[in-house]
PDB file of C-alpha atoms in Angstrom:
ATOM      1  CA  SER A  89      -0.005   0.427   0.234  1.00  0.00           C
ATOM      2  CA  SER A  90       1.437   2.880  -1.127  1.00  0.00           C
ATOM      3  CA  SER A  91       1.379   6.157   1.296  1.00  0.00           C
ATOM      4  CA  ILE A  92      -0.772   9.063   1.765  1.00  0.00           C
ATOM      5  CA  ASN A  93       1.886  11.228   0.045  1.00  0.00           C
ATOM      6  CA  GLY A  94       3.011   8.240  -2.358  1.00  0.00           C
ATOM      7  CA  HIS A  95       6.397   7.900  -1.463  1.00  0.00           C
ATOM      8  CA  ASP A  96       6.693   4.046  -0.651  1.00  0.00           C
ATOM      9  CA  GLU A  97      10.412   3.596  -1.272  1.00  0.00           C
ATOM     10  CA  LEU A  98      13.568   4.373   0.943  1.00  0.00           C
TER      11      LEU A  98
ATOM     12  CA  MET B 127       8.584  -3.976  -3.718  1.00  0.00           C
ATOM     13  CA  ASN B 128      10.177  -5.910  -6.456  1.00  0.00           C
ATOM     14  CA  ILE B 129      13.044  -8.062  -6.533  1.00  0.00           C
ATOM     15  CA  PHE B 130      15.223  -5.027  -8.270  1.00  0.00           C
ATOM     16  CA  ARG B 131      14.004  -2.185  -5.023  1.00  0.00           C
ATOM     17  CA  LEU B 132      15.323  -5.204  -2.507  1.00  0.00           C
ATOM     18  CA  ALA B 133      18.332  -5.660  -4.113  1.00  0.00           C
ATOM     19  CA  GLY B 134      18.721  -2.188  -3.785  1.00  0.00           C
ATOM     20  CA  ASP B 135      18.127  -1.451  -0.326  1.00  0.00           C
ATOM     21  CA  MET B 136      20.202  -4.317   0.909  1.00  0.00           C
ATOM     22  CA  THR B 137      22.707  -3.089  -0.985  1.00  0.00           C
ATOM     23  CA  HIS B 138      21.973   0.029   0.631  1.00  0.00           C
ATOM     24  CA  LEU B 139      22.103  -1.979   3.749  1.00  0.00           C
ATOM     25  CA  ILE B 140      25.636  -3.392   2.780  1.00  0.00           C
ATOM     26  CA  SER B 141      27.183  -0.279   2.471  1.00  0.00           C
ATOM     27  CA  VAL B 142      26.629   1.244   5.825  1.00  0.00           C
ATOM     28  CA  LEU B 143      27.822  -1.566   7.734  1.00  0.00           C
ATOM     29  CA  VAL B 144      30.773  -2.249   5.699  1.00  0.00           C
ATOM     30  CA  LEU B 145      31.207   1.725   7.068  1.00  0.00           C
ATOM     31  CA  LEU B 146      30.012   0.736  10.270  1.00  0.00           C
ATOM     32  CA  LEU B 147      32.061  -2.306  10.432  1.00  0.00           C
ATOM     33  CA  LYS B 148      35.588  -0.444   8.810  1.00  0.00           C
ATOM     34  CA  ILE B 149      34.924   2.928  11.350  1.00  0.00           C
ATOM     35  CA  TYR B 150      34.413   0.179  14.927  1.00  0.00           C
ATOM     36  CA  ALA B 151      36.948  -3.060  13.652  1.00  0.00           C
ATOM     37  CA  THR B 152      40.018  -0.678  12.894  1.00  0.00           C
ATOM     38  CA  LYS B 153      38.784   2.461  15.090  1.00  0.00           C
ATOM     39  CA  SER B 154      40.150   4.422  12.046  1.00  0.00           C
ATOM     40  CA  CYS B 155      37.980   6.539   9.685  1.00  0.00           C
ATOM     41  CA  SER B 156      40.992   7.356   7.277  1.00  0.00           C
ATOM     42  CA  GLY B 157      39.785   7.875   3.541  1.00  0.00           C
ATOM     43  CA  ILE B 158      36.222   8.509   4.754  1.00  0.00           C
ATOM     44  CA  SER B 159      34.758  11.983   4.785  1.00  0.00           C
ATOM     45  CA  LEU B 160      32.894  13.352   6.675  1.00  0.00           C
ATOM     46  CA  LYS B 161      30.917  15.598   4.774  1.00  0.00           C
ATOM     47  CA  THR B 162      29.989  12.788   3.008  1.00  0.00           C
ATOM     48  CA  GLN B 163      28.121  11.684   5.851  1.00  0.00           C
ATOM     49  CA  GLU B 164      27.177  14.484   7.519  1.00  0.00           C
ATOM     50  CA  LEU B 165      25.312  14.979   3.812  1.00  0.00           C
ATOM     51  CA  TYR B 166      23.697  11.918   4.389  1.00  0.00           C
ATOM     52  CA  ALA B 167      22.397  11.770   7.414  1.00  0.00           C
ATOM     53  CA  ILE B 168      20.862  14.909   6.702  1.00  0.00           C
ATOM     54  CA  VAL B 169      19.215  13.057   3.400  1.00  0.00           C
ATOM     55  CA  PHE B 170      17.822  10.332   5.714  1.00  0.00           C
ATOM     56  CA  VAL B 171      16.278  12.750   8.163  1.00  0.00           C
ATOM     57  CA  THR B 172      14.689  14.929   5.825  1.00  0.00           C
ATOM     58  CA  ARG B 173      13.675  12.472   3.522  1.00  0.00           C
ATOM     59  CA  TYR B 174      11.917  10.313   6.196  1.00  0.00           C
ATOM     60  CA  LEU B 175       9.436  12.747   8.315  1.00  0.00           C
ATOM     61  CA  ASP B 176       6.795  10.716   7.761  1.00  0.00           C
ATOM     62  CA  LEU B 177       8.412   8.081   9.737  1.00  0.00           C
ATOM     63  CA  PHE B 178       6.094   8.802  12.413  1.00  0.00           C
ATOM     64  CA  THR B 179       2.858  10.003  10.014  1.00  0.00           C
ATOM     65  CA  ASP B 180       2.880   7.399   7.066  1.00  0.00           C
ATOM     66  CA  PHE B 181       2.960   3.514   8.668  1.00  0.00           C
ATOM     67  CA  ILE B 182       3.520   1.550   4.865  1.00  0.00           C
ATOM     68  CA  SER B 183       4.912  -1.563   6.519  1.00  0.00           C
ATOM     69  CA  LEU B 184       7.621  -2.687   9.332  1.00  0.00           C
ATOM     70  CA  TYR B 185       9.904  -3.701   6.448  1.00  0.00           C
ATOM     71  CA  ASN B 186       9.745   0.208   5.509  1.00  0.00           C
ATOM     72  CA  THR B 187       9.604   1.918   9.374  1.00  0.00           C
ATOM     73  CA  VAL B 188      12.438  -1.072  10.172  1.00  0.00           C
ATOM     74  CA  MET B 189      14.825   0.490   7.401  1.00  0.00           C
ATOM     75  CA  LYS B 190      14.588   4.188   7.375  1.00  0.00           C
ATOM     76  CA  LEU B 191      15.211   3.693  11.835  1.00  0.00           C
ATOM     77  CA  VAL B 192      18.302   1.901  11.008  1.00  0.00           C
ATOM     78  CA  PHE B 193      19.296   4.042   8.109  1.00  0.00           C
ATOM     79  CA  ILE B 194      18.666   7.305  10.279  1.00  0.00           C
ATOM     80  CA  GLY B 195      20.410   5.766  12.634  1.00  0.00           C
ATOM     81  CA  SER B 196      23.204   4.589  11.199  1.00  0.00           C
ATOM     82  CA  SER B 197      24.202   7.598   9.812  1.00  0.00           C
ATOM     83  CA  LEU B 198      24.422   9.374  12.837  1.00  0.00           C
ATOM     84  CA  ALA B 199      25.755   7.006  14.904  1.00  0.00           C
ATOM     85  CA  ILE B 200      28.497   6.845  12.132  1.00  0.00           C
ATOM     86  CA  VAL B 201      28.507  11.139  11.786  1.00  0.00           C
ATOM     87  CA  TRP B 202      28.991  11.066  15.795  1.00  0.00           C
ATOM     88  CA  CYS B 203      31.717   8.663  15.814  1.00  0.00           C
ATOM     89  CA  MET B 204      33.975  10.466  13.154  1.00  0.00           C
ATOM     90  CA  ARG B 205      33.327  13.332  14.947  1.00  0.00           C
ATOM     91  CA  TYR B 206      33.489  12.619  18.900  1.00  0.00           C
ATOM     92  CA  HIS B 207      35.083   9.466  19.767  1.00  0.00           C
ATOM     93  CA  ARG B 208      38.377  10.174  21.008  1.00  0.00           C
ATOM     94  CA  VAL B 209      40.554   7.157  18.880  1.00  0.00           C
ATOM     95  CA  VAL B 210      38.474   7.451  15.883  1.00  0.00           C
ATOM     96  CA  ARG B 211      38.531  11.386  15.254  1.00  0.00           C
ATOM     97  CA  ARG B 212      42.196  10.988  15.465  1.00  0.00           C
ATOM     98  CA  SER B 213      42.188   9.129  11.790  1.00  0.00           C
ATOM     99  CA  TYR B 214      39.875  12.193  10.257  1.00  0.00           C
ATOM    100  CA  ASP B 215      41.868  13.358   6.993  1.00  0.00           C
ATOM    101  CA  ARG B 216      40.636  17.120   8.047  1.00  0.00           C
ATOM    102  CA  GLU B 217      42.740  18.806   5.238  1.00  0.00           C
ATOM    103  CA  LEU B 218      41.852  16.523   2.639  1.00  0.00           C
ATOM    104  CA  ASP B 219      38.289  16.670   3.644  1.00  0.00           C
ATOM    105  CA  THR B 220      37.404  20.090   2.201  1.00  0.00           C
ATOM    106  CA  PHE B 221      34.701  20.096  -0.229  1.00  0.00           C
ATOM    107  CA  ARG B 222      32.761  23.309   0.291  1.00  0.00           C
ATOM    108  CA  TYR B 223      29.428  21.542   1.224  1.00  0.00           C
ATOM    109  CA  TRP B 224      27.264  24.243   1.968  1.00  0.00           C
ATOM    110  CA  ILE B 225      26.923  24.647  -2.397  1.00  0.00           C
ATOM    111  CA  LEU B 226      25.265  21.294  -2.299  1.00  0.00           C
ATOM    112  CA  LEU B 227      22.818  22.013   0.272  1.00  0.00           C
ATOM    113  CA  GLY B 228      21.981  25.356  -0.684  1.00  0.00           C
ATOM    114  CA  VAL B 229      21.705  23.913  -5.013  1.00  0.00           C
ATOM    115  CA  SER B 230      19.451  20.892  -3.735  1.00  0.00           C
ATOM    116  CA  PHE B 231      17.291  23.098  -1.603  1.00  0.00           C
ATOM    117  CA  ILE B 232      16.688  26.020  -4.394  1.00  0.00           C
ATOM    118  CA  LEU B 233      16.112  23.303  -6.626  1.00  0.00           C
ATOM    119  CA  ALA B 234      13.411  21.371  -4.038  1.00  0.00           C
ATOM    120  CA  LEU B 235      11.830  25.157  -3.586  1.00  0.00           C
ATOM    121  CA  VAL B 236      11.234  25.488  -7.752  1.00  0.00           C
ATOM    122  CA  LEU B 237      10.645  21.638  -8.405  1.00  0.00           C
ATOM    123  CA  HIS B 238       8.828  19.631  -6.117  1.00  0.00           C
ATOM    124  CA  GLU B 239       5.725  17.229  -6.638  1.00  0.00           C
ATOM    125  CA  LYS B 240       3.013  19.317  -3.593  1.00  0.00           C
ATOM    126  CA  PHE B 241       4.650  22.624  -2.099  1.00  0.00           C
ATOM    127  CA  THR B 242       4.236  21.612   0.659  1.00  0.00           C
ATOM    128  CA  LEU B 243       7.243  21.169   3.693  1.00  0.00           C
ATOM    129  CA  GLN B 244       7.278  17.765   3.667  1.00  0.00           C
ATOM    130  CA  GLU B 245       6.995  17.256  -0.184  1.00  0.00           C
ATOM    131  CA  VAL B 246       9.753  20.194  -0.754  1.00  0.00           C
ATOM    132  CA  PHE B 247      12.155  18.480   2.182  1.00  0.00           C
ATOM    133  CA  TRP B 248      11.421  14.918   0.493  1.00  0.00           C
ATOM    134  CA  ALA B 249      12.696  16.213  -3.103  1.00  0.00           C
ATOM    135  CA  PHE B 250      15.646  18.094  -1.449  1.00  0.00           C
ATOM    136  CA  SER B 251      16.781  15.250  -0.120  1.00  0.00           C
ATOM    137  CA  ILE B 252      16.630  13.155  -3.493  1.00  0.00           C
ATOM    138  CA  TYR B 253      18.731  15.883  -4.706  1.00  0.00           C
ATOM    139  CA  LEU B 254      21.205  15.808  -1.909  1.00  0.00           C
ATOM    140  CA  GLU B 255      21.553  12.255  -1.967  1.00  0.00           C
ATOM    141  CA  ALA B 256      22.511  12.703  -5.687  1.00  0.00           C
ATOM    142  CA  VAL B 257      25.326  14.861  -5.193  1.00  0.00           C
ATOM    143  CA  ALA B 258      25.822  13.868  -1.615  1.00  0.00           C
ATOM    144  CA  ILE B 259      28.626  11.321  -2.747  1.00  0.00           C
ATOM    145  CA  LEU B 260      31.086  13.849  -4.375  1.00  0.00           C
ATOM    146  CA  PRO B 261      32.725  15.184  -1.127  1.00  0.00           C
ATOM    147  CA  GLN B 262      33.842  11.288  -0.866  1.00  0.00           C
ATOM    148  CA  LEU B 263      34.596  11.184  -4.685  1.00  0.00           C
ATOM    149  CA  VAL B 264      37.007  13.883  -3.796  1.00  0.00           C
ATOM    150  CA  LEU B 265      38.684  12.766  -1.014  1.00  0.00           C
ATOM    151  CA  LEU B 266      39.161   9.150  -2.218  1.00  0.00           C
ATOM    152  CA  GLN B 267      41.173  11.278  -5.437  1.00  0.00           C
ATOM    153  CA  ARG B 268      43.021  13.402  -3.233  1.00  0.00           C
ATOM    154  CA  SER B 269      44.590  10.670  -1.047  1.00  0.00           C
ATOM    155  CA  GLY B 270      45.167   8.712  -4.413  1.00  0.00           C
ATOM    156  CA  ASN B 271      44.984   4.370  -3.987  1.00  0.00           C
ATOM    157  CA  VAL B 272      42.084   4.309  -1.841  1.00  0.00           C
ATOM    158  CA  ASP B 273      42.183   1.002   1.386  1.00  0.00           C
ATOM    159  CA  ASN B 274      39.387  -1.467   0.249  1.00  0.00           C
ATOM    160  CA  LEU B 275      36.760  -0.983   2.834  1.00  0.00           C
ATOM    161  CA  ALA B 276      36.429   2.695   1.795  1.00  0.00           C
ATOM    162  CA  GLY B 277      36.526   1.357  -1.866  1.00  0.00           C
ATOM    163  CA  GLN B 278      34.104  -1.182  -1.273  1.00  0.00           C
ATOM    164  CA  TYR B 279      31.666   1.449   0.797  1.00  0.00           C
ATOM    165  CA  VAL B 280      31.713   3.633  -2.730  1.00  0.00           C
ATOM    166  CA  PHE B 281      30.909   0.676  -4.773  1.00  0.00           C
ATOM    167  CA  PHE B 282      27.406  -0.885  -2.768  1.00  0.00           C
ATOM    168  CA  LEU B 283      26.620   3.160  -2.419  1.00  0.00           C
ATOM    169  CA  GLY B 284      26.710   3.107  -6.231  1.00  0.00           C
ATOM    170  CA  ALA B 285      25.390  -0.138  -7.105  1.00  0.00           C
ATOM    171  CA  TYR B 286      21.826   1.171  -4.315  1.00  0.00           C
ATOM    172  CA  ARG B 287      21.195   3.577  -6.934  1.00  0.00           C
ATOM    173  CA  ALA B 288      21.985   1.703 -10.674  1.00  0.00           C
ATOM    174  CA  PHE B 289      19.657  -0.984  -8.683  1.00  0.00           C
ATOM    175  CA  TYR B 290      17.041   1.586  -7.902  1.00  0.00           C
ATOM    176  CA  ILE B 291      17.156   2.465 -11.579  1.00  0.00           C
ATOM    177  CA  LEU B 292      16.096  -0.805 -12.339  1.00  0.00           C
ATOM    178  CA  ASN B 293      12.950  -1.119 -10.082  1.00  0.00           C
ATOM    179  CA  TRP B 294      11.797   2.292 -11.944  1.00  0.00           C
ATOM    180  CA  ILE B 295      11.676   0.729 -14.965  1.00  0.00           C
ATOM    181  CA  TYR B 296      10.291  -2.654 -13.691  1.00  0.00           C
ATOM    182  CA  ARG B 297       7.874  -0.301 -11.606  1.00  0.00           C
ATOM    183  CA  TYR B 298       6.952   1.776 -14.418  1.00  0.00           C
ATOM    184  CA  LEU B 299       6.865  -0.890 -16.922  1.00  0.00           C
ATOM    185  CA  THR B 300       3.928  -2.805 -14.461  1.00  0.00           C
ATOM    186  CA  GLU B 301       1.961   0.064 -13.062  1.00  0.00           C
ATOM    187  CA  GLN B 302      -0.075   2.158 -14.991  1.00  0.00           C
ATOM    188  CA  ARG B 303       0.485   5.582 -13.146  1.00  0.00           C
ATOM    189  CA  PHE B 304       3.674   5.432 -11.848  1.00  0.00           C
ATOM    190  CA  THR B 305       5.927   7.908 -12.423  1.00  0.00           C
ATOM    191  CA  ARG B 306       8.443   9.064 -10.394  1.00  0.00           C
ATOM    192  CA  TRP B 307      10.431  11.951 -12.625  1.00  0.00           C
ATOM    193  CA  ILE B 308      12.666  13.347  -9.652  1.00  0.00           C
ATOM    194  CA  SER B 309      13.090  10.221  -8.118  1.00  0.00           C
ATOM    195  CA  CYS B 310      14.461   8.570 -11.855  1.00  0.00           C
ATOM    196  CA  VAL B 311      16.069  11.863 -13.216  1.00  0.00           C
ATOM    197  CA  SER B 312      18.373  12.163  -9.824  1.00  0.00           C
ATOM    198  CA  GLY B 313      19.285   8.683  -9.541  1.00  0.00           C
ATOM    199  CA  LEU B 314      20.241   8.555 -12.866  1.00  0.00           C
ATOM    200  CA  VAL B 315      22.599  11.606 -12.281  1.00  0.00           C
ATOM    201  CA  GLN B 316      23.920   9.819  -9.087  1.00  0.00           C
ATOM    202  CA  THR B 317      24.405   6.633 -10.392  1.00  0.00           C
ATOM    203  CA  ALA B 318      26.187   8.769 -13.036  1.00  0.00           C
ATOM    204  CA  LEU B 319      28.748  10.416 -11.013  1.00  0.00           C
ATOM    205  CA  TYR B 320      29.993   6.607 -10.048  1.00  0.00           C
ATOM    206  CA  ALA B 321      30.485   5.734 -13.131  1.00  0.00           C
ATOM    207  CA  ASP B 322      34.578   7.018 -13.422  1.00  0.00           C
ATOM    208  CA  PHE B 323      34.383   5.172 -10.021  1.00  0.00           C
ATOM    209  CA  PHE B 324      33.423   2.091 -10.807  1.00  0.00           C
ATOM    210  CA  TYR B 325      35.208   2.276 -14.150  1.00  0.00           C
ATOM    211  CA  TYR B 326      38.958   2.480 -11.855  1.00  0.00           C
ATOM    212  CA  TYR B 327      37.570   0.060  -9.322  1.00  0.00           C
ATOM    213  CA  PHE B 328      36.432  -2.899 -12.132  1.00  0.00           C
ATOM    214  CA  ILE B 329      40.431  -1.967 -13.469  1.00  0.00           C
ATOM    215  CA  SER B 330      41.722  -1.991 -10.058  1.00  0.00           C
ATOM    216  CA  TRP B 331      39.689  -5.722  -9.379  1.00  0.00           C
ATOM    217  CA  LYS B 332      41.016  -7.371 -12.738  1.00  0.00           C
ATOM    218  CA  ASN B 333      44.477  -5.992 -12.742  1.00  0.00           C
ATOM    219  CA  ASN B 334      44.125  -7.024  -8.977  1.00  0.00           C
ATOM    220  CA  ALA B 335      45.747  -4.056  -8.697  1.00  0.00           C
ATOM    221  CA  LYS B 336      44.983  -0.875  -5.775  1.00  0.00           C
ATOM    222  CA  LEU B 337      42.610   0.939  -6.631  1.00  0.00           C
ATOM    223  CA  GLN B 338      44.454   3.980  -8.126  1.00  0.00           C
ATOM    224  CA  LEU B 339      42.371   7.562  -8.716  1.00  0.00           C
ATOM    225  CA  PRO B 340      43.604   9.715 -11.138  1.00  0.00           C
ATOM    226  CA  ALA B 341      44.645  12.743  -9.205  1.00  0.00           C
TER     227      ALA B 341
END
């Protein structure tokens, strides 16, 4: 699930 | 999560562990640029502002804590550990990194996904990460042949972003609306900066010689 602000990468 | 991104994160983790091992085992940080380490600490702190607000996965949270913790530990060690700090090449590590901070911040104010504090800092951290290695590359150049742990550290650090580029290509091909231009362009610049280092690293590995960077 991608996070609220869309940054699901490190 | 895809194999390229996992490989990238693991390679990134290895680069940090190699560095911590070098400093802890040899109680020396010769050949390591404190300025690059400080820039990386800023990269992680400004990128993971959503650490406590956005929960993506246990993996994501744990890795963020590891990267923030290890980068701050390395900076602390190189600055304050009474034995380690003596081996810091202060007179060689003179890269004016305020320029990198300034340019990255101005660029983030102009180019970002959304004009919010978190997004501007996120873009800042992406741009800063692309150039954070410069003080380290300059230090390697100045100190001539590197001891192999410093060279391995830079090698893994460069390899991690190369894996991320494969990850972005993969996600672009498999996820309809995947566009991360800021990360992709910045990641390409970052990997390109390592290109010449990779070349000399490969040559030295092939000739089984010590890594000699042209001064």
